[in-house]
Amino acid sequence: MNSGGATMSKELLDFFDFNKNTPSVSAFTQQRSKVLPEAFEYLFKSFTDDNLPTTNNYHGYRLIACEGSNLTIATNQKDARLLLYNYCELITTHVI
């Protein structure tokens, strides 16, 4: 799935090339629970190992982002280097 911003139904139809046997949104949603967490770990490691150099990093972190993308990561309130305080809205966000 591309997560292209379309409805799940449209994404499924696009992915399966408008085949008459395209699974329904309900069927797809029910099957997601069968995907093991290890599958996501494998995909993430495969992607990063194949696409990101291990020598170029920012303070020991590999940066993964595209122009205009948002990357949600866990916040570490104790690491001031990574935080930006927005006093107008009282929101703490990561700068990486």
Short mmCIF file of N, CA and C in Angstrom, two decimals:
data_model
loop_
_atom_site.label_atom_id
_atom_site.label_comp_id
_atom_site.label_asym_id
_atom_site.label_seq_id
_atom_site.Cartn_x
_atom_site.Cartn_y
_atom_site.Cartn_z
N MET A 1 0.85 -1.17 0.00
CA MET A 1 0.00 0.00 0.00
C MET A 1 0.89 1.23 0.00
N ASN A 2 0.45 2.25 -0.68
CA ASN A 2 1.27 3.44 -0.84
C ASN A 2 0.98 4.54 0.17
N SER A 3 -0.12 4.46 0.89
CA SER A 3 -0.53 5.53 1.80
C SER A 3 -0.50 6.88 1.08
N GLY A 4 -1.07 6.89 -0.10
CA GLY A 4 -1.03 8.09 -0.92
C GLY A 4 -2.09 9.12 -0.58
N GLY A 5 -2.76 8.96 0.53
CA GLY A 5 -3.75 9.94 0.94
C GLY A 5 -5.15 9.64 0.42
N ALA A 6 -5.29 8.58 -0.36
CA ALA A 6 -6.60 8.22 -0.87
C ALA A 6 -7.32 7.35 0.16
N THR A 7 -8.57 7.05 -0.11
CA THR A 7 -9.31 6.16 0.78
C THR A 7 -8.70 4.76 0.70
N MET A 8 -8.93 3.97 1.71
CA MET A 8 -8.41 2.60 1.72
C MET A 8 -8.95 1.82 0.52
N SER A 9 -10.21 2.03 0.19
CA SER A 9 -10.81 1.34 -0.95
C SER A 9 -10.07 1.68 -2.24
N LYS A 10 -9.78 2.95 -2.45
CA LYS A 10 -9.04 3.39 -3.65
C LYS A 10 -7.63 2.83 -3.64
N GLU A 11 -6.96 2.85 -2.48
CA GLU A 11 -5.61 2.30 -2.37
C GLU A 11 -5.59 0.82 -2.74
N LEU A 12 -6.57 0.06 -2.24
CA LEU A 12 -6.64 -1.37 -2.55
C LEU A 12 -6.87 -1.59 -4.04
N LEU A 13 -7.80 -0.84 -4.62
CA LEU A 13 -8.07 -0.99 -6.05
C LEU A 13 -6.83 -0.66 -6.88
N ASP A 14 -6.13 0.41 -6.52
CA ASP A 14 -4.90 0.77 -7.23
C ASP A 14 -3.84 -0.32 -7.08
N PHE A 15 -3.66 -0.81 -5.85
CA PHE A 15 -2.63 -1.81 -5.59
C PHE A 15 -2.89 -3.10 -6.36
N PHE A 16 -4.16 -3.52 -6.41
CA PHE A 16 -4.51 -4.77 -7.09
C PHE A 16 -4.93 -4.53 -8.54
N ASP A 17 -4.59 -3.37 -9.06
CA ASP A 17 -4.83 -3.03 -10.47
C ASP A 17 -6.29 -3.23 -10.88
N PHE A 18 -7.19 -2.83 -10.01
CA PHE A 18 -8.64 -2.87 -10.26
C PHE A 18 -9.14 -4.27 -10.60
N ASN A 19 -8.49 -5.29 -10.06
CA ASN A 19 -8.88 -6.68 -10.27
C ASN A 19 -10.21 -6.94 -9.56
N LYS A 20 -11.05 -7.78 -10.16
CA LYS A 20 -12.36 -8.08 -9.55
C LYS A 20 -12.21 -8.83 -8.23
N ASN A 21 -11.05 -9.44 -7.97
CA ASN A 21 -10.81 -10.17 -6.73
C ASN A 21 -10.12 -9.33 -5.67
N THR A 22 -10.13 -8.02 -5.84
CA THR A 22 -9.54 -7.13 -4.85
C THR A 22 -10.25 -7.32 -3.51
N PRO A 23 -9.48 -7.50 -2.42
CA PRO A 23 -10.13 -7.69 -1.12
C PRO A 23 -10.87 -6.42 -0.68
N SER A 24 -11.89 -6.62 0.11
CA SER A 24 -12.64 -5.48 0.64
C SER A 24 -11.83 -4.79 1.72
N VAL A 25 -12.21 -3.58 2.05
CA VAL A 25 -11.54 -2.85 3.13
C VAL A 25 -11.66 -3.64 4.43
N SER A 26 -12.83 -4.21 4.68
CA SER A 26 -13.05 -4.99 5.89
C SER A 26 -12.11 -6.20 5.95
N ALA A 27 -11.99 -6.92 4.83
CA ALA A 27 -11.11 -8.10 4.79
C ALA A 27 -9.66 -7.69 5.02
N PHE A 28 -9.24 -6.60 4.38
CA PHE A 28 -7.86 -6.12 4.54
C PHE A 28 -7.59 -5.75 5.99
N THR A 29 -8.51 -5.02 6.60
CA THR A 29 -8.35 -4.58 7.99
C THR A 29 -8.27 -5.77 8.93
N GLN A 30 -9.10 -6.78 8.72
CA GLN A 30 -9.09 -7.96 9.58
C GLN A 30 -7.78 -8.74 9.46
N GLN A 31 -7.18 -8.75 8.29
CA GLN A 31 -5.94 -9.51 8.08
C GLN A 31 -4.71 -8.81 8.64
N ARG A 32 -4.79 -7.50 8.85
CA ARG A 32 -3.63 -6.76 9.37
C ARG A 32 -3.16 -7.30 10.71
N SER A 33 -4.07 -7.79 11.52
CA SER A 33 -3.69 -8.28 12.85
C SER A 33 -2.82 -9.54 12.77
N LYS A 34 -2.79 -10.19 11.61
CA LYS A 34 -1.98 -11.39 11.44
C LYS A 34 -0.51 -11.09 11.13
N VAL A 35 -0.22 -9.83 10.80
CA VAL A 35 1.16 -9.46 10.48
C VAL A 35 1.95 -9.39 11.77
N LEU A 36 3.02 -10.15 11.85
CA LEU A 36 3.83 -10.21 13.06
C LEU A 36 4.70 -8.95 13.19
N PRO A 37 4.93 -8.50 14.43
CA PRO A 37 5.81 -7.34 14.64
C PRO A 37 7.20 -7.55 14.03
N GLU A 38 7.66 -8.79 14.01
CA GLU A 38 8.98 -9.09 13.42
C GLU A 38 9.02 -8.75 11.93
N ALA A 39 7.88 -8.80 11.26
CA ALA A 39 7.85 -8.45 9.84
C ALA A 39 8.20 -6.98 9.65
N PHE A 40 7.66 -6.12 10.51
CA PHE A 40 7.96 -4.69 10.42
C PHE A 40 9.41 -4.41 10.77
N GLU A 41 9.92 -5.12 11.77
CA GLU A 41 11.33 -4.96 12.14
C GLU A 41 12.23 -5.37 10.98
N TYR A 42 11.91 -6.48 10.34
CA TYR A 42 12.69 -6.95 9.19
C TYR A 42 12.64 -5.92 8.05
N LEU A 43 11.44 -5.43 7.73
CA LEU A 43 11.31 -4.44 6.66
C LEU A 43 12.09 -3.17 6.97
N PHE A 44 12.00 -2.70 8.21
CA PHE A 44 12.71 -1.48 8.60
C PHE A 44 14.22 -1.67 8.48
N LYS A 45 14.72 -2.79 9.00
CA LYS A 45 16.17 -3.05 8.94
C LYS A 45 16.63 -3.22 7.50
N SER A 46 15.84 -3.92 6.69
CA SER A 46 16.20 -4.11 5.28
C SER A 46 16.26 -2.77 4.56
N PHE A 47 15.27 -1.92 4.80
CA PHE A 47 15.23 -0.61 4.16
C PHE A 47 16.42 0.24 4.57
N THR A 48 16.67 0.33 5.87
CA THR A 48 17.75 1.19 6.33
C THR A 48 19.11 0.65 5.94
N ASP A 49 19.31 -0.66 5.98
CA ASP A 49 20.60 -1.23 5.60
C ASP A 49 20.88 -1.02 4.11
N ASP A 50 19.84 -1.09 3.29
CA ASP A 50 20.03 -0.95 1.84
C ASP A 50 20.08 0.49 1.38
N ASN A 51 19.47 1.41 2.12
CA ASN A 51 19.31 2.78 1.62
C ASN A 51 20.05 3.86 2.38
N LEU A 52 20.52 3.56 3.56
CA LEU A 52 21.17 4.61 4.35
C LEU A 52 22.61 4.23 4.68
N PRO A 53 23.54 5.13 4.40
CA PRO A 53 24.92 4.83 4.78
C PRO A 53 25.06 4.83 6.30
N THR A 54 25.89 3.94 6.80
CA THR A 54 26.06 3.86 8.25
C THR A 54 27.07 4.88 8.75
N THR A 55 27.85 5.48 7.85
CA THR A 55 28.88 6.43 8.29
C THR A 55 28.35 7.85 8.45
N ASN A 56 27.33 8.22 7.70
CA ASN A 56 26.77 9.57 7.80
C ASN A 56 25.61 9.56 8.78
N ASN A 57 25.76 10.30 9.86
CA ASN A 57 24.67 10.37 10.83
C ASN A 57 24.70 11.72 11.53
N TYR A 58 23.67 11.97 12.30
CA TYR A 58 23.54 13.21 13.05
C TYR A 58 23.53 12.85 14.53
N HIS A 59 24.63 13.15 15.21
CA HIS A 59 24.78 12.82 16.64
C HIS A 59 24.51 11.34 16.90
N GLY A 60 24.95 10.49 15.97
CA GLY A 60 24.77 9.05 16.14
C GLY A 60 23.45 8.51 15.63
N TYR A 61 22.56 9.38 15.14
CA TYR A 61 21.25 8.94 14.64
C TYR A 61 21.25 8.91 13.12
N ARG A 62 20.57 7.90 12.56
CA ARG A 62 20.31 7.90 11.12
C ARG A 62 19.05 8.72 10.90
N LEU A 63 19.10 9.67 10.00
CA LEU A 63 17.94 10.51 9.72
C LEU A 63 17.16 9.94 8.55
N ILE A 64 15.87 9.79 8.74
CA ILE A 64 15.01 9.28 7.69
C ILE A 64 13.88 10.29 7.50
N ALA A 65 13.90 10.99 6.37
CA ALA A 65 12.85 11.95 6.07
C ALA A 65 12.93 12.32 4.60
N CYS A 66 11.86 12.82 4.08
CA CYS A 66 11.82 13.32 2.72
C CYS A 66 11.35 14.76 2.78
N GLU A 67 11.58 15.48 1.73
CA GLU A 67 11.15 16.87 1.65
C GLU A 67 9.67 16.98 2.03
N GLY A 68 9.37 17.77 3.02
CA GLY A 68 7.99 17.99 3.43
C GLY A 68 7.38 16.88 4.26
N SER A 69 8.19 15.92 4.69
CA SER A 69 7.62 14.82 5.46
C SER A 69 7.61 15.13 6.95
N ASN A 70 6.77 14.44 7.67
CA ASN A 70 6.74 14.50 9.13
C ASN A 70 7.11 13.13 9.65
N LEU A 71 7.98 13.09 10.63
CA LEU A 71 8.39 11.83 11.23
C LEU A 71 8.09 11.90 12.71
N THR A 72 7.18 11.09 13.18
CA THR A 72 6.82 11.08 14.59
C THR A 72 7.73 10.11 15.33
N ILE A 73 8.43 10.63 16.33
CA ILE A 73 9.33 9.80 17.13
C ILE A 73 9.07 10.05 18.60
N ALA A 74 9.54 9.15 19.42
CA ALA A 74 9.36 9.31 20.86
C ALA A 74 10.12 10.54 21.35
N THR A 75 9.55 11.25 22.29
CA THR A 75 10.16 12.45 22.84
C THR A 75 10.97 12.11 24.08
N ASN A 76 12.19 12.60 24.11
CA ASN A 76 13.04 12.45 25.29
C ASN A 76 13.16 13.82 25.94
N GLN A 77 12.38 14.07 26.97
CA GLN A 77 12.34 15.38 27.62
C GLN A 77 13.67 15.76 28.25
N LYS A 78 14.55 14.79 28.51
CA LYS A 78 15.82 15.07 29.17
C LYS A 78 16.93 15.46 28.20
N ASP A 79 16.71 15.33 26.90
CA ASP A 79 17.73 15.66 25.92
C ASP A 79 17.41 17.00 25.28
N ALA A 80 17.97 18.07 25.85
CA ALA A 80 17.67 19.43 25.41
C ALA A 80 18.15 19.69 23.98
N ARG A 81 19.14 18.94 23.50
CA ARG A 81 19.64 19.15 22.13
C ARG A 81 18.56 18.85 21.09
N LEU A 82 17.63 18.00 21.43
CA LEU A 82 16.65 17.55 20.45
C LEU A 82 15.30 18.24 20.55
N LEU A 83 15.15 19.12 21.51
CA LEU A 83 13.84 19.71 21.75
C LEU A 83 13.76 21.17 21.34
N LEU A 84 12.61 21.56 20.89
CA LEU A 84 12.32 22.94 20.55
C LEU A 84 11.03 23.29 21.29
N TYR A 85 11.07 24.32 22.10
CA TYR A 85 9.90 24.69 22.88
C TYR A 85 9.14 25.80 22.16
N ASN A 86 7.88 25.59 21.96
CA ASN A 86 7.01 26.57 21.35
C ASN A 86 6.18 27.17 22.49
N TYR A 87 6.62 28.31 22.98
CA TYR A 87 5.98 28.90 24.16
C TYR A 87 4.58 29.43 23.88
N CYS A 88 4.30 29.76 22.64
CA CYS A 88 2.96 30.25 22.32
C CYS A 88 1.90 29.16 22.49
N GLU A 89 2.24 27.96 22.10
CA GLU A 89 1.27 26.87 22.17
C GLU A 89 1.62 25.85 23.25
N LEU A 90 2.73 26.05 23.94
CA LEU A 90 3.19 25.15 24.99
C LEU A 90 3.32 23.71 24.49
N ILE A 91 3.91 23.59 23.32
CA ILE A 91 4.11 22.28 22.71
C ILE A 91 5.60 22.01 22.61
N THR A 92 6.01 20.80 22.94
CA THR A 92 7.40 20.39 22.80
C THR A 92 7.50 19.48 21.59
N THR A 93 8.39 19.81 20.67
CA THR A 93 8.58 18.98 19.49
C THR A 93 10.05 18.71 19.26
N HIS A 94 10.32 17.65 18.54
CA HIS A 94 11.70 17.33 18.16
C HIS A 94 12.12 18.19 16.99
N VAL A 95 13.38 18.60 16.99
CA VAL A 95 13.88 19.36 15.86
C VAL A 95 14.51 18.47 14.80
N ILE A 96 14.72 17.19 15.10
CA ILE A 96 15.22 16.31 14.05
C ILE A 96 14.05 15.68 13.35
#
